[in-house]
């Protein structure tokens, strides 16, 4: 019985990056031997055990064979006869197919260390094309390691393209897809994830609404980068540079979907794209079963982002309507995330990345003015029920008019 550290822990140690999760593979052992040594079984599909003291996961070396569609369409075989090389060959990328023993002796049958040094993401074997989830995983690794100069090997990109065209991507469950997408969006360069998906044809299958933005022009006066797809990538890039949470990054990705529906004869203008895009944002939200907070913010940013950009020009009544839509009185954090997404949108324009966004503080001030309207005096005047709501609205509108008049021009 031999135990090896495998996958990401080996890869990240060789890259000099912090090692967080450790995967262990056990070669030459049976289920009975593992149980006899106190390991606790947890794997439903294949033998995985928890270490009796550390609680870390240890998997028996195994092979796998394609038996159906999608991520789950595999049968696994684990036995003491399965070698370490046989276990490693079923992995996705060469840089994830290395192992080391407790003395850090490296086992690298598929030249992962060479690809690490060359900064290449390359598939281990043709079996890569059997698992559609790997398209998303490779794009995610590209986003994670783009800052180190990693690129996807042309032959791997070609396999990803074949997978995208095969219909296999449609077999992915919403849950598995969202897990990869959400992790990728939180990487250092999430725009690379979207770009790689587009390069291999997967974006057209998974998010045709986002793919449709590429090649759609915008007015150069407001968008020097012109192309709406490139603008979306830039907004996503800004959201990562400014360490925004997942909710904001998801909203940044989807905020301009309506522009993909503008008839060509109306280009480069996109009148009412905020409203036409809502059905598309809703469709993408539902396709991946995004968490409720991500869904809500994406829809609100899609609908109101131009309100934010024009905040200083808005009438007090429009400002109040905006604040009411966000329920800033009970959910102030959601409005903060909206402002953040809109600022990323403004910064995601070629040459304007460093431009200030005074609308942010203006909107925060408006929200503060509306929140500070006291309810008690209205109660003391005898207002209650719907009448109280209307009175409160009137007082908030007064407060916003005063705020607007006092704001510097």
XYZ file of C-alpha atoms in Angstrom:
409
model
C 0.000 0.000 0.000
C 1.440 3.361 -1.121
C 0.038 6.839 -0.540
C 0.644 9.790 -2.873
C -0.238 13.466 -2.845
C -1.750 14.267 -6.266
C -3.238 17.001 -8.428
C -3.538 20.616 -7.367
C -1.406 20.307 -4.225
C 1.580 19.125 -6.288
C 0.938 21.668 -9.036
C 0.693 24.645 -6.664
C 3.762 23.608 -4.640
C 5.816 23.511 -7.847
C 4.413 26.922 -8.817
C 5.350 28.310 -5.413
C 1.718 29.063 -4.603
C -0.016 28.328 -1.276
C -1.374 24.786 -1.042
C -4.882 24.726 0.416
C -6.650 21.482 -0.530
C -4.717 18.219 -0.623
C -5.876 15.168 -2.580
C -4.454 11.758 -1.690
C -4.424 8.600 -3.775
C -3.843 5.144 -2.319
C -2.227 2.557 -4.600
C -2.220 -1.189 -3.900
C -4.988 -1.236 -1.282
C -8.489 -2.679 -1.123
C -11.585 -1.287 0.544
C -11.240 -3.934 3.271
C -7.647 -2.856 4.038
C -8.682 0.789 4.303
C -11.516 -0.056 6.699
C -9.188 -2.249 8.756
C -6.866 0.755 9.250
C -9.717 2.917 10.540
C -10.523 4.912 7.397
C -14.213 5.870 7.087
C -15.917 5.396 3.684
C -17.678 8.406 2.109
C -17.661 7.839 -1.644
C -20.939 6.812 -3.237
C -19.639 6.440 -6.806
C -16.108 5.236 -6.058
C -14.091 4.355 -2.957
C -13.155 7.509 -1.051
C -12.265 7.403 2.638
C -11.693 9.887 5.444
C -8.434 9.600 7.356
C -9.131 8.435 10.943
C -7.213 11.388 12.452
C -6.899 14.246 9.947
C -10.297 13.757 8.279
C -8.676 14.354 4.841
C -9.978 12.432 1.835
C -8.061 9.437 0.499
C -9.214 7.829 -2.766
C -8.265 4.390 -4.024
C -6.432 4.489 -7.368
C -9.006 3.959 -10.086
C -9.654 3.846 -13.805
C -12.740 5.168 -15.535
C -14.671 4.366 -18.685
C -17.216 6.450 -20.575
C -20.671 4.892 -20.210
C -23.130 7.709 -20.932
C -23.595 11.415 -21.597
C -22.392 14.284 -19.474
C -20.228 14.703 -16.426
C -21.716 11.694 -14.613
C -21.601 9.296 -17.554
C -18.680 7.188 -16.311
C -18.120 3.836 -14.645
C -15.168 3.535 -12.267
C -12.980 0.593 -11.412
C -10.867 0.627 -8.250
C -8.662 -2.277 -7.182
C -5.188 -2.937 -5.727
C -3.978 -3.679 -9.277
C -4.623 -0.158 -10.595
C -1.279 1.657 -10.932
C -0.527 5.287 -10.112
C 0.074 5.996 -13.830
C -3.347 4.527 -14.692
C -4.977 6.738 -12.069
C -3.160 9.868 -13.290
C -3.983 9.373 -16.974
C -7.712 9.856 -16.337
C -7.090 13.411 -15.083
C -7.787 16.510 -17.168
C -4.515 18.432 -17.563
C -0.878 17.363 -17.441
C -0.219 19.932 -14.703
C -2.881 18.174 -12.606
C -1.556 14.683 -13.356
C 1.518 14.672 -11.134
C 2.018 12.892 -7.820
C 4.591 12.903 -5.048
C 5.346 10.661 -2.103
C 5.960 11.795 1.459
C 9.560 12.692 0.571
C 8.433 14.883 -2.350
C 9.746 12.452 -4.978
C 7.822 13.405 -8.120
C 5.957 10.987 -10.373
C 5.272 12.795 -13.637
C 4.486 10.313 -16.438
C 2.706 12.886 -18.653
C 5.243 15.739 -18.458
C 3.207 18.075 -16.254
C 6.308 19.761 -14.843
C 7.518 20.561 -18.358
C 4.138 22.143 -19.172
C 4.210 24.074 -15.894
C 7.544 25.586 -16.882
C 6.294 26.305 -20.416
C 3.071 27.823 -18.969
C 0.829 25.517 -21.049
C -2.546 23.989 -20.151
C -2.513 20.684 -22.055
C -4.830 17.656 -21.848
C -3.374 14.387 -20.574
C -4.989 11.996 -23.050
C -7.703 11.829 -25.759
C -10.061 10.678 -22.981
C -10.225 14.383 -22.070
C -12.956 14.717 -24.710
C -15.192 12.280 -22.833
C -16.036 14.733 -20.049
C -17.783 17.988 -21.072
C -17.196 19.582 -17.665
C -13.505 19.782 -18.582
C -14.263 22.542 -21.073
C -15.350 24.731 -18.151
C -12.512 23.519 -15.922
C -9.785 24.341 -18.453
C -11.288 27.782 -19.055
C -11.331 28.296 -15.276
C -7.667 27.292 -14.942
C -6.872 29.683 -17.802
C -8.531 32.473 -15.778
C -6.657 31.477 -12.618
C -3.203 31.292 -14.154
C -3.422 33.909 -16.918
C -1.419 36.279 -14.716
C 1.456 33.770 -14.763
C 1.384 33.615 -18.549
C -0.486 30.319 -18.995
C -2.308 29.640 -22.262
C -4.344 26.693 -23.549
C -2.455 24.348 -25.896
C -3.881 24.543 -29.459
C -4.583 20.806 -29.538
C -6.452 21.039 -26.228
C -8.486 23.978 -27.501
C -9.345 21.868 -30.559
C -10.627 19.042 -28.323
C -12.666 21.607 -26.386
C -14.093 22.826 -29.685
C -15.071 19.282 -30.650
C -16.748 18.823 -27.267
C -18.642 22.086 -27.706
C -19.932 20.944 -31.096
C -20.818 17.419 -29.951
C -23.900 18.311 -27.908
C -22.242 16.988 -24.739
C -22.272 20.397 -23.039
C -26.070 20.322 -22.990
C -25.869 17.225 -20.770
C -24.220 19.206 -17.950
C -26.489 19.851 -14.989
C -27.199 23.430 -13.927
C -25.578 22.733 -10.545
C -22.269 21.445 -11.983
C -22.110 24.260 -14.523
C -22.825 26.938 -11.911
C -20.166 25.530 -9.594
C -17.515 25.957 -12.308
C -18.857 29.314 -13.546
C -19.064 30.832 -10.058
C -15.551 29.636 -9.182
C -14.207 30.979 -12.480
C -15.822 34.384 -11.957
C -13.987 34.656 -8.627
C -10.571 34.015 -10.216
C -8.057 36.830 -10.753
C -8.913 37.222 -14.446
C -12.510 36.033 -14.986
C -12.640 37.698 -18.403
C -10.161 35.048 -19.608
C -12.679 32.340 -18.664
C -15.296 33.911 -20.946
C -12.758 34.483 -23.732
C -11.547 30.863 -23.685
C -15.146 29.593 -23.738
C -15.727 31.801 -26.759
C -12.526 30.647 -28.477
C -13.651 27.012 -28.345
C -17.309 27.631 -29.231
C -18.611 26.758 -25.756
C -19.896 30.250 -24.943
C -22.287 30.043 -27.919
C -23.712 26.823 -26.424
C -23.749 27.738 -22.722
C -24.490 31.478 -22.861
C -25.568 32.426 -26.386
C -26.876 35.714 -24.949
C -23.329 36.740 -23.941
C -21.766 35.349 -27.126
C -24.178 37.489 -29.194
C -22.619 40.688 -27.792
C -19.351 40.231 -29.691
C -19.328 42.206 -32.902
C -22.165 44.499 -31.764
C -20.982 48.146 -31.903
C -21.723 50.922 -29.399
C -21.320 54.703 -29.842
C -17.600 55.446 -29.832
C -18.124 58.699 -27.917
C -19.233 56.740 -24.841
C -17.477 53.451 -25.600
C -14.030 53.895 -27.174
C -13.690 50.092 -27.265
C -16.846 50.034 -29.500
C -17.483 46.256 -29.363
C -20.073 45.308 -26.701
C -18.499 41.893 -26.103
C -15.073 43.438 -25.462
C -16.735 45.973 -23.157
C -18.316 43.121 -21.168
C -14.902 41.447 -20.786
C -13.418 44.754 -19.585
C -16.206 45.279 -17.043
C -15.591 41.771 -15.718
C -11.860 42.498 -15.549
C -12.506 45.667 -13.543
C -14.765 43.762 -11.135
C -11.877 41.408 -10.353
C -9.312 44.208 -10.058
C -11.606 45.891 -7.518
C -12.181 42.600 -5.606
C -15.938 42.625 -6.088
C -18.077 39.765 -4.712
C -19.705 37.115 -6.904
C -23.052 38.927 -7.028
C -21.430 41.995 -8.595
C -19.311 39.959 -11.025
C -22.354 38.014 -12.226
C -24.281 41.263 -12.742
C -21.309 42.728 -14.644
C -21.319 39.754 -17.016
C -25.037 40.068 -17.812
C -25.746 43.797 -17.570
C -25.745 44.588 -21.311
C -27.469 41.504 -22.765
C -30.209 43.665 -24.288
C -27.686 45.133 -26.752
C -27.483 41.744 -28.427
C -31.140 42.141 -29.468
C -30.768 45.572 -31.132
C -31.565 45.361 -34.869
C -28.479 46.064 -36.990
C -30.123 49.040 -38.676
C -30.284 50.782 -35.276
C -26.584 50.253 -34.446
C -24.622 51.693 -32.706
C -27.511 53.047 -30.594
C -29.271 50.697 -28.182
C -32.500 52.358 -27.133
C -34.240 50.663 -24.173
C -31.661 47.856 -24.063
C -32.073 47.881 -20.278
C -35.637 46.599 -20.592
C -35.199 44.301 -23.593
C -32.330 42.601 -21.793
C -34.330 41.603 -18.714
C -35.862 38.492 -20.303
C -32.378 37.359 -21.375
C -30.906 37.954 -17.914
C -33.780 35.983 -16.432
C -33.195 33.124 -18.894
C -29.470 32.881 -18.031
C -30.241 33.088 -14.308
C -32.678 30.209 -14.577
C -30.513 28.099 -16.894
C -27.745 27.895 -14.295
C -30.004 28.125 -11.233
C -27.899 31.012 -9.952
C -28.362 31.839 -6.243
C -31.196 34.234 -5.478
C -28.936 37.169 -4.543
C -27.043 36.830 -7.848
C -30.293 36.629 -9.816
C -31.831 39.678 -8.132
C -28.789 41.909 -8.497
C -28.256 40.954 -12.152
C -31.841 41.913 -12.987
C -31.677 45.181 -11.036
C -28.334 46.189 -12.580
C -29.629 45.288 -16.038
C -32.709 47.432 -15.545
C -31.214 50.449 -13.775
C -27.513 50.781 -14.677
C -28.109 53.767 -16.958
C -30.031 55.434 -14.096
C -26.812 55.203 -12.094
C -24.700 56.707 -14.882
C -27.193 59.600 -15.160
C -27.716 59.877 -11.400
C -26.778 63.573 -11.158
C -29.385 64.442 -13.803
C -32.261 62.398 -12.350
C -35.330 64.142 -10.983
C -35.976 63.653 -7.277
C -39.030 61.516 -8.097
C -36.941 59.207 -10.321
C -34.307 58.958 -7.602
C -36.985 57.963 -5.111
C -38.351 55.323 -7.495
C -34.837 53.918 -7.877
C -34.293 53.749 -4.118
C -37.693 52.133 -3.568
C -36.905 49.491 -6.216
C -33.847 48.453 -4.223
C -35.587 48.611 -0.827
C -32.626 50.610 0.460
C -34.284 50.961 3.857
C -34.104 47.248 4.673
C -31.463 46.054 2.194
C -28.733 48.725 2.023
C -26.047 46.215 0.992
C -27.835 45.351 -2.253
C -27.813 49.033 -3.264
C -24.077 49.192 -2.477
C -23.502 46.222 -4.784
C -25.585 47.901 -7.497
C -23.448 51.047 -7.253
C -20.287 48.891 -7.416
C -21.487 47.069 -10.554
C -22.351 50.377 -12.239
C -18.940 51.804 -11.394
C -17.300 48.718 -12.925
C -19.431 49.286 -16.036
C -18.200 52.874 -16.263
C -14.577 51.813 -15.729
C -14.816 48.959 -18.235
C -14.234 51.310 -21.167
C -11.008 51.660 -23.100
C -8.893 54.478 -21.698
C -11.448 55.371 -19.002
C -10.476 52.752 -16.415
C -9.110 55.367 -13.990
C -11.854 57.968 -14.441
C -13.655 58.909 -11.219
C -17.302 57.947 -10.725
C -18.940 60.744 -8.697
C -22.338 59.097 -9.205
C -21.394 56.525 -6.553
C -21.178 58.992 -3.646
C -24.138 60.972 -4.994
C -26.344 57.859 -4.897
C -25.074 56.909 -1.429
C -25.966 60.413 -0.230
C -29.444 60.151 -1.761
C -30.032 56.816 -0.039
C -28.876 58.319 3.280
C -31.221 61.310 2.875
C -34.190 59.042 2.187
C -33.325 56.691 5.068
C -33.109 59.538 7.563
C -36.760 60.491 7.148
C -38.305 59.607 10.512
C -41.534 57.616 10.730
C -42.430 58.615 14.297
C -43.656 62.175 13.544
C -46.013 60.743 10.905
C -47.370 58.192 13.368
C -47.939 60.983 15.881
C -49.955 62.831 13.226
C -52.238 59.806 13.008
C -51.087 58.312 9.720
C -51.415 54.533 9.465
C -51.705 51.763 6.867
C -51.525 52.823 3.198
C -51.834 56.487 4.207
C -48.670 56.177 6.289
C -46.858 54.706 3.288
C -47.940 57.598 1.077
C -46.992 60.194 3.703
C -43.591 58.595 4.136
C -43.090 58.668 0.379
C -43.936 62.389 0.263
C -41.479 63.189 3.061
C -38.737 61.172 1.368
C -39.392 63.005 -1.888
C -39.030 66.344 -0.041
C -35.775 65.148 1.508
C -34.438 64.122 -1.903
C -35.360 67.509 -3.426
C -33.468 69.266 -0.639
C -30.512 66.872 -1.128
C -30.521 67.434 -4.876
C -30.653 71.219 -4.543
C -27.785 71.195 -2.048
C -25.561 68.886 -4.120
C -22.659 70.610 -5.933
C -23.377 71.191 -9.635
